[in-house]
Every structure is written in structure tokens, then in C-alpha cells.
mmCIF file of C-alpha atoms in Angstrom:
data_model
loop_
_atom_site.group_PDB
_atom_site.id
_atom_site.type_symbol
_atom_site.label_atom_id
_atom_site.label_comp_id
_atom_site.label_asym_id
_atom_site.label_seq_id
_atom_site.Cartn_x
_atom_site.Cartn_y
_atom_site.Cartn_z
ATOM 1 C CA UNK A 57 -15.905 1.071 18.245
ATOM 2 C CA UNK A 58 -13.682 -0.970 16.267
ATOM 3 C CA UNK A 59 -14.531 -1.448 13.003
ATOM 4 C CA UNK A 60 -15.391 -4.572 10.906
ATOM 5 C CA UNK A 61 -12.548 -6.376 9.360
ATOM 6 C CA UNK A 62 -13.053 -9.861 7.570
ATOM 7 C CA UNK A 63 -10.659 -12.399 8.489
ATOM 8 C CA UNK A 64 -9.147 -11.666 4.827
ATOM 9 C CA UNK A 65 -8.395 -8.596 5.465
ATOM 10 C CA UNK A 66 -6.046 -8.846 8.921
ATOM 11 C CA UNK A 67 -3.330 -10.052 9.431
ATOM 12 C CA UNK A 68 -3.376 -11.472 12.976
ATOM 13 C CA UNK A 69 -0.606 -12.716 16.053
ATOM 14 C CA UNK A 70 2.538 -10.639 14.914
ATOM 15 C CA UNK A 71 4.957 -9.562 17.296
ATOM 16 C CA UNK A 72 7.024 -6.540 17.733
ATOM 17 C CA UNK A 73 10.170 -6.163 20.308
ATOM 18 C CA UNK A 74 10.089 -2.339 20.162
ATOM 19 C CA UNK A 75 10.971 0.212 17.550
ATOM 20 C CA UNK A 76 7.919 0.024 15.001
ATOM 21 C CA UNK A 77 5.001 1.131 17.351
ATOM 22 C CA UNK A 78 3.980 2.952 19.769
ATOM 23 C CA UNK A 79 1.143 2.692 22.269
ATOM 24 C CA UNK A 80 0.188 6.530 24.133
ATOM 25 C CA UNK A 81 3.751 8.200 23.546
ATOM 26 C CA UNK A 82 5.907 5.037 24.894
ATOM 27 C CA UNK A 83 7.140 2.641 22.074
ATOM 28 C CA UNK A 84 4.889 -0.812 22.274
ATOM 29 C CA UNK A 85 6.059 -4.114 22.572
ATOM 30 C CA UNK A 86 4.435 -7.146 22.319
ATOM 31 C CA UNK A 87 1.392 -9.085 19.965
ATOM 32 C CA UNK A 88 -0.437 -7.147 17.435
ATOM 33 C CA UNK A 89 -2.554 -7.392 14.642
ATOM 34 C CA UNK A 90 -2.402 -5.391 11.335
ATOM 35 C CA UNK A 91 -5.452 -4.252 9.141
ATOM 36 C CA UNK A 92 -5.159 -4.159 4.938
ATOM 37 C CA UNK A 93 -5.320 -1.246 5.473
ATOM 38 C CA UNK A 94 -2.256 -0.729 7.362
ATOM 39 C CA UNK A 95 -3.252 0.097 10.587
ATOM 40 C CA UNK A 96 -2.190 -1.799 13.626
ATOM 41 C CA UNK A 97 -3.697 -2.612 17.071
ATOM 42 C CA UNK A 98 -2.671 -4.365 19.832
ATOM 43 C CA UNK A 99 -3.701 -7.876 20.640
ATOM 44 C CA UNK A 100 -3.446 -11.645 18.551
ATOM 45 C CA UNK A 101 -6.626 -10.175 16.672
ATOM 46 C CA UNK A 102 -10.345 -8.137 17.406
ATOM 47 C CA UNK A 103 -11.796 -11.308 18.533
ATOM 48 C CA UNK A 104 -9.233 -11.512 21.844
ATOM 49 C CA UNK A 105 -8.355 -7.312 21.974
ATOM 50 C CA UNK A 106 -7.305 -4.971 23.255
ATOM 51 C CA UNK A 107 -7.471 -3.530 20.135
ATOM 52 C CA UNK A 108 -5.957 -0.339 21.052
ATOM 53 C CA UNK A 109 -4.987 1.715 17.862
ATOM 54 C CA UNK A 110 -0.720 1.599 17.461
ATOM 55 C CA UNK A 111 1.301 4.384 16.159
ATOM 56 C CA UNK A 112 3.582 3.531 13.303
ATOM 57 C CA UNK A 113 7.401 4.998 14.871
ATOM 58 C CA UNK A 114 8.013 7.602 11.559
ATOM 59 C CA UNK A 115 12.101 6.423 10.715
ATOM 60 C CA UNK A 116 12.196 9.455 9.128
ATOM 61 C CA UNK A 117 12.196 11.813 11.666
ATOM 62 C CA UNK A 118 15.803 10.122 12.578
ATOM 63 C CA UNK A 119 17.026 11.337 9.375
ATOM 64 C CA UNK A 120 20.255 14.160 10.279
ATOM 65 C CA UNK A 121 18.744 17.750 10.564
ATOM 66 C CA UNK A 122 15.031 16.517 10.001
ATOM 67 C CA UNK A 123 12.519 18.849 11.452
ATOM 68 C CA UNK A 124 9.093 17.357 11.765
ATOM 69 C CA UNK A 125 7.743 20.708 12.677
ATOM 70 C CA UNK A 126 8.454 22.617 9.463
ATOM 71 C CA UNK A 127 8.730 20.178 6.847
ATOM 72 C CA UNK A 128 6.396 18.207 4.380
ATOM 73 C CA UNK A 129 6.245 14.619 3.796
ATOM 74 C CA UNK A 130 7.315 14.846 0.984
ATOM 75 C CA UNK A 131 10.369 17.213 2.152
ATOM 76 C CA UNK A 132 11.144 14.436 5.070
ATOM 77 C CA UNK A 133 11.174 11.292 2.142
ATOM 78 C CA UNK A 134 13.675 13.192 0.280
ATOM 79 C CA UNK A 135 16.036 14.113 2.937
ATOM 80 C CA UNK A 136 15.712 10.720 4.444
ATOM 81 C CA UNK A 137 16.994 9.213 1.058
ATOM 82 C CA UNK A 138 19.986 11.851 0.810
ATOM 83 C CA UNK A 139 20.866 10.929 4.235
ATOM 84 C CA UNK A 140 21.339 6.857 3.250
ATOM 85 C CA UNK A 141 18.634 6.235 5.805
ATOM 86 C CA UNK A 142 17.931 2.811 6.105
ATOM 87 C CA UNK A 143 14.286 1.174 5.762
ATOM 88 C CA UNK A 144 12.238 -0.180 7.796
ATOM 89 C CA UNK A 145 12.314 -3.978 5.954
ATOM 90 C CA UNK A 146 11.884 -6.506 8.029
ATOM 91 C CA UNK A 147 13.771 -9.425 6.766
ATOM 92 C CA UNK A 148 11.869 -12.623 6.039
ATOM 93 C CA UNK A 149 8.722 -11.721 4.426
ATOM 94 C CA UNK A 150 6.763 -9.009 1.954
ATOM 95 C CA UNK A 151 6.761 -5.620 3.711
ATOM 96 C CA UNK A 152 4.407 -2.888 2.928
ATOM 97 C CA UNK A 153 5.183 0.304 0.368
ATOM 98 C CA UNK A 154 2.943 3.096 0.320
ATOM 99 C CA UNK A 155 3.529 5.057 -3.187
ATOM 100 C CA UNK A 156 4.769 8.456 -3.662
ATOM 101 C CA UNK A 157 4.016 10.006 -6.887
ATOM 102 C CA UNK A 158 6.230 12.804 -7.552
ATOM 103 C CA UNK A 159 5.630 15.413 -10.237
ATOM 104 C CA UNK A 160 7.364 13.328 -13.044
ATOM 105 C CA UNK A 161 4.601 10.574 -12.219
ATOM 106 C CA UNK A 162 1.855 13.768 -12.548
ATOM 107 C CA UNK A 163 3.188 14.770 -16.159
ATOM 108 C CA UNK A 164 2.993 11.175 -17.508
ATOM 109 C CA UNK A 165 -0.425 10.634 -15.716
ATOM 110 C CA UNK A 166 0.092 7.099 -14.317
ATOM 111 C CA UNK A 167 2.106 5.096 -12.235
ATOM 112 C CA UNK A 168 2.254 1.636 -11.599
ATOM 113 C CA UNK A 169 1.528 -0.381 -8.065
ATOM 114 C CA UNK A 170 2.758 -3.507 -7.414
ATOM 115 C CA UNK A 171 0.866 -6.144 -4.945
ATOM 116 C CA UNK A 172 1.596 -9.157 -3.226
ATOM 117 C CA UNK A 173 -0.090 -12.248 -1.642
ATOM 118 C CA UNK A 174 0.132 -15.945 -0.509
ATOM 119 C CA UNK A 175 -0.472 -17.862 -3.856
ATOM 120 C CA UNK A 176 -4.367 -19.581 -4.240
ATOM 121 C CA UNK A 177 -5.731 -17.511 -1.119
ATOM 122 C CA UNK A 178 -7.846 -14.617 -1.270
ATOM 123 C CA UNK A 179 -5.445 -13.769 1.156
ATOM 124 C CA UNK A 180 -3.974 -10.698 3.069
ATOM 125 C CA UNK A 181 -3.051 -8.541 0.587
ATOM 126 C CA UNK A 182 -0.095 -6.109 0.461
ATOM 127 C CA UNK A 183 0.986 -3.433 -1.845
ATOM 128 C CA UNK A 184 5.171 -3.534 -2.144
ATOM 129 C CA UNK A 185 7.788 -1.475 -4.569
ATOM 130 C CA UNK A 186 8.793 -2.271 -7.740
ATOM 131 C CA UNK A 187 12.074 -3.783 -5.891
ATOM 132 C CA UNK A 188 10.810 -6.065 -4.068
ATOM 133 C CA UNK A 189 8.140 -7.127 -6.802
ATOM 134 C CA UNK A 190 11.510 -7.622 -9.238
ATOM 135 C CA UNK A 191 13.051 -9.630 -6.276
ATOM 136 C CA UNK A 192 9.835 -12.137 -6.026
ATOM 137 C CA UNK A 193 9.627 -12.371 -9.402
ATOM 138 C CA UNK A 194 13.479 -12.935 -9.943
ATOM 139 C CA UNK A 195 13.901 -15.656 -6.887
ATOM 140 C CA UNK A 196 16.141 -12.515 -5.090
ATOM 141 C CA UNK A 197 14.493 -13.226 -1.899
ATOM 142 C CA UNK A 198 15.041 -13.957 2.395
ATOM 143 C CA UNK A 199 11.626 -15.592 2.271
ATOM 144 C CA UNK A 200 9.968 -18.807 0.714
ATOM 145 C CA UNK A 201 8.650 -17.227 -3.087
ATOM 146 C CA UNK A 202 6.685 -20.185 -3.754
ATOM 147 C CA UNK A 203 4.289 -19.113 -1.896
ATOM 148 C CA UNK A 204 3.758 -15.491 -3.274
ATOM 149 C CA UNK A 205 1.462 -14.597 -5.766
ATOM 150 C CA UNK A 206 2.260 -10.882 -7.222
ATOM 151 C CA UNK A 207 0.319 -8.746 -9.423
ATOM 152 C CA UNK A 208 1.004 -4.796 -11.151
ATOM 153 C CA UNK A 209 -1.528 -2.728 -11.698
ATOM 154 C CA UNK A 210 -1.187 0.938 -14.137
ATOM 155 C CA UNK A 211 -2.823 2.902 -12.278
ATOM 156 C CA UNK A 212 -4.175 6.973 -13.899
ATOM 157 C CA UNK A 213 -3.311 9.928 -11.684
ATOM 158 C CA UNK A 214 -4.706 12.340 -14.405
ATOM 159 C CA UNK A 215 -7.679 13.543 -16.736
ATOM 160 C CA UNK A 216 -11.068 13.807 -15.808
ATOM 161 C CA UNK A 217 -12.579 12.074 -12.954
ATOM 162 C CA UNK A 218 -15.292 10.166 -15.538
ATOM 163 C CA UNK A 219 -14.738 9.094 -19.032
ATOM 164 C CA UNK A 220 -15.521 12.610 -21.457
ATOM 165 C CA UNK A 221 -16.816 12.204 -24.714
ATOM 166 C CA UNK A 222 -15.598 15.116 -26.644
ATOM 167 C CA UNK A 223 -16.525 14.291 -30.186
ATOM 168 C CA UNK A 224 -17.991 11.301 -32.048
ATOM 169 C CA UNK A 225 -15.155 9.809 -32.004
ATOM 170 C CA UNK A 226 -13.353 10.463 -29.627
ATOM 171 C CA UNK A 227 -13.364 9.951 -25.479
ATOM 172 C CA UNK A 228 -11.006 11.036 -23.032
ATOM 173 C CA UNK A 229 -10.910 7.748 -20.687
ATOM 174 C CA UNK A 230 -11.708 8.811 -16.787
ATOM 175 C CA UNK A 231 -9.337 8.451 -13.854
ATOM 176 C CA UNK A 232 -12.278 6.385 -11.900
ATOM 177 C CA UNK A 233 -13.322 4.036 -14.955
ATOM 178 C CA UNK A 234 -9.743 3.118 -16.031
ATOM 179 C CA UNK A 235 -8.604 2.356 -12.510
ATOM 180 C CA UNK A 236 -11.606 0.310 -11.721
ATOM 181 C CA UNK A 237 -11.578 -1.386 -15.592
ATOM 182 C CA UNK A 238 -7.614 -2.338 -14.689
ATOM 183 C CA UNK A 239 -8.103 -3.706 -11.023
ATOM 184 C CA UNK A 240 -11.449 -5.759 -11.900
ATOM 185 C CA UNK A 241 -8.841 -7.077 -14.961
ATOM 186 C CA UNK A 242 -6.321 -7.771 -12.182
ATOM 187 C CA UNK A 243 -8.738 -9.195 -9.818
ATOM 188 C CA UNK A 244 -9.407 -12.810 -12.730
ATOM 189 C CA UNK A 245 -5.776 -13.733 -11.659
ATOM 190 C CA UNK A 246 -5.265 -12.246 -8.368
ATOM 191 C CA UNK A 247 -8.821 -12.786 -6.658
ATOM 192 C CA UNK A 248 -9.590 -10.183 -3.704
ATOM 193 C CA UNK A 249 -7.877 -6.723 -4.926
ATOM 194 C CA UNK A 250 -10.702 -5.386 -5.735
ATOM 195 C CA UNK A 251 -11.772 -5.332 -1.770
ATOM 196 C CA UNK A 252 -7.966 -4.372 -1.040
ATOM 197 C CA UNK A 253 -8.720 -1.679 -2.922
ATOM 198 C CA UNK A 254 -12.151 -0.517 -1.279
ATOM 199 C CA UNK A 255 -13.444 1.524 -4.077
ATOM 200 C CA UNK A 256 -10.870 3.808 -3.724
ATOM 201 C CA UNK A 257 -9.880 4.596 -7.462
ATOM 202 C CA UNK A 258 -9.327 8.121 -6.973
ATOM 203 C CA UNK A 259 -6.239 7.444 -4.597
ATOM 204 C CA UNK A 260 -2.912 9.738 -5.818
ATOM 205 C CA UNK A 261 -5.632 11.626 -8.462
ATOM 206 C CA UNK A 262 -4.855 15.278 -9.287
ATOM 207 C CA UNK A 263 -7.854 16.004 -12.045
ATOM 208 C CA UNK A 264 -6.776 17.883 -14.382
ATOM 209 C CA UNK A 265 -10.624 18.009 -16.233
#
């Protein structure tokens, strides 16, 4: 069954003419919806279906001498970058960034993710790179700014999952109550990340206590 989406949280009646999805092996074209979180399913939205779970079409595997059978992730990123492959941006609006912390981003403890949505709505929320959040916030756009509300969020990788008190005087602030301290922060001026991000303040968190 599908699950429960509030209307804030899908985007609904996009269309796709091959090349991003696909539907049971064969690459899908037509209407489709997308979740917040990322998933996509065919159909204007659940209300009118199917609502058949889509396949994101991994550009990476295209990448020259990529082997999806013996490599990481993280191993297919890399050599997609050293191969000057191109993204999968679609011109004209926001488009989605999922964040890879690398071990760099471990040893500081923190990185920071950058969100976007259409300006006074509770909107449908998406989380973008630092690139694209520069090019809102600098005018460097294909697509109407105006419109756009953006938002940055540090966000801990490290330390222990709670706050620690070790001494009197001293505490050793927790991965789970600094992330959710910073996004309720966020959420005055940028009203519905909080739900965007679910509870979830362990995401990218390697404990190290």
C-alpha cells in the first residue's frame, strides 16, 4: 500500500520523455509524481495512480570503465567526476542533491546542507548543493529566483549520539540535540523543514562516543 503523503510533501503532474526513470527494467515515459522524499511514481499524483514505484536511471553507471558490480558508491561518484560526467540538472528549476560526506567532512564533524523552496509556502521542499544555493542567492539562475526561498543548515556528523556531561562544567553537545536545536532554529524562517526532515537527525552520523 502506498503510503501517506500530505499534499506538502509531493510534488505532483511532472513529466519525463525518457532517460530519468524506469518502470520494470524499460526506461518510463510519461506523468509522474515525486515524494520529499525523493521517490517517484507514476501518475499526476496518489489521488489519480497508478502509483507504481519508478527507478531513478543511475548516470553514473555511464561513466568510462564503471563497473556497477564491483564498485562502491562512493567509488562510482568519484570516477564519474574524473570522467567530466555530466549531471543530471534539469534546466529551469531547483534540482535535488543528496550529500556525500567524505572523510574530510568526518574529521571536522559537520557539514553543511543547503535547502530550497517556493518563498511564503510551506511548500515542497528540496535539499540542493552549495552551487546552486550560491546561484539563487547570487541571481546566477535559468529559473524565476523570486520565487525561491533558501535556507543552510550545519549539520554534526560526529560525537555522541546525546549531549554528555563530562564534568560540571563542561558538556559534549550530541549529534541528535544539535541537529534538531539547528533545524527547529531554521524552521522560524523557513516553516516546514522540520517535517522535510522527518526526525531523521542521525542522517550521515558516524558516533564517535
Amino acid at each position: 500500500m502506498l503510503r501517506y503523503y500530505p499534499a506538502f510533501k509531493i510534488d505532483t503532474n511532472k513529466s519525463t520523455a525518457g532517460g530519468e526513470y524506469t518502470l520494470k527494467g524499460k526506461s518510463y515515459k510519461g506523468k509522474y509524481y515525486k515524494t520529499y522524499d525523493n521517490r517517484a511514481f507514476t501518475g499526476v499524483s496518489p489521488e489519480t495512480g497508478p502509483s507504481e514505484l519508478l527507478t531513478l536511471i543511475n548516470k553514473y553507471e555511464t561513466a568510462p570503465g564503471l563497473n556497477s558490480a564491483n564498485l562502491s558508491d562512493r567509488s562510482k561518484i568519484d570516477l564519474a567526476i574524473r570522467s567530466n560526467l555530466s549531471t543530471t540538472r534539469i534546466p529551469g528549476k531547483p534540482n535535488n542533491f543528496y550529500p556525500q560526506p567524505d572523510s574530510d567532512d568526518y574529521k571536522r564533524g559537520y557539514i553543511t546542507r543547503y535547502f530550497t523552496k517556493k518563498e511564503n509556502e510551506r511548500g515542497f521542499i528540496i535539499e540542493i548543493s552549495k552551487d546552486e544555493y550560491n546561484n539563487i542567492v547570487n541571481g546566477d539562475t535559468d529559473y524565476d529566483i523570486s520565487i525561491y526561498q533558501v535556507t543552510q543548515i550545519l549539520w554534526k556528523l560526529t560525537g555522541p549520539l546525546k549531549s554528555t556531561r563530562t564534568s560540571q562544567y563542561n558538556v559534549i553537545p550530541g549529534i541528535i540535540d544539535t541537529n534538531q536545536r539547528l533545524t527547529e532554529s531554521a524552521n522560524i524562517n523557513f516553516f516546514g523543514i522540520i517535517d522535510f526532515i522527518g526526525g531523521d537527525y542521525i542522517k550521515f552520523a558516524k558516533p564517535t562516543m
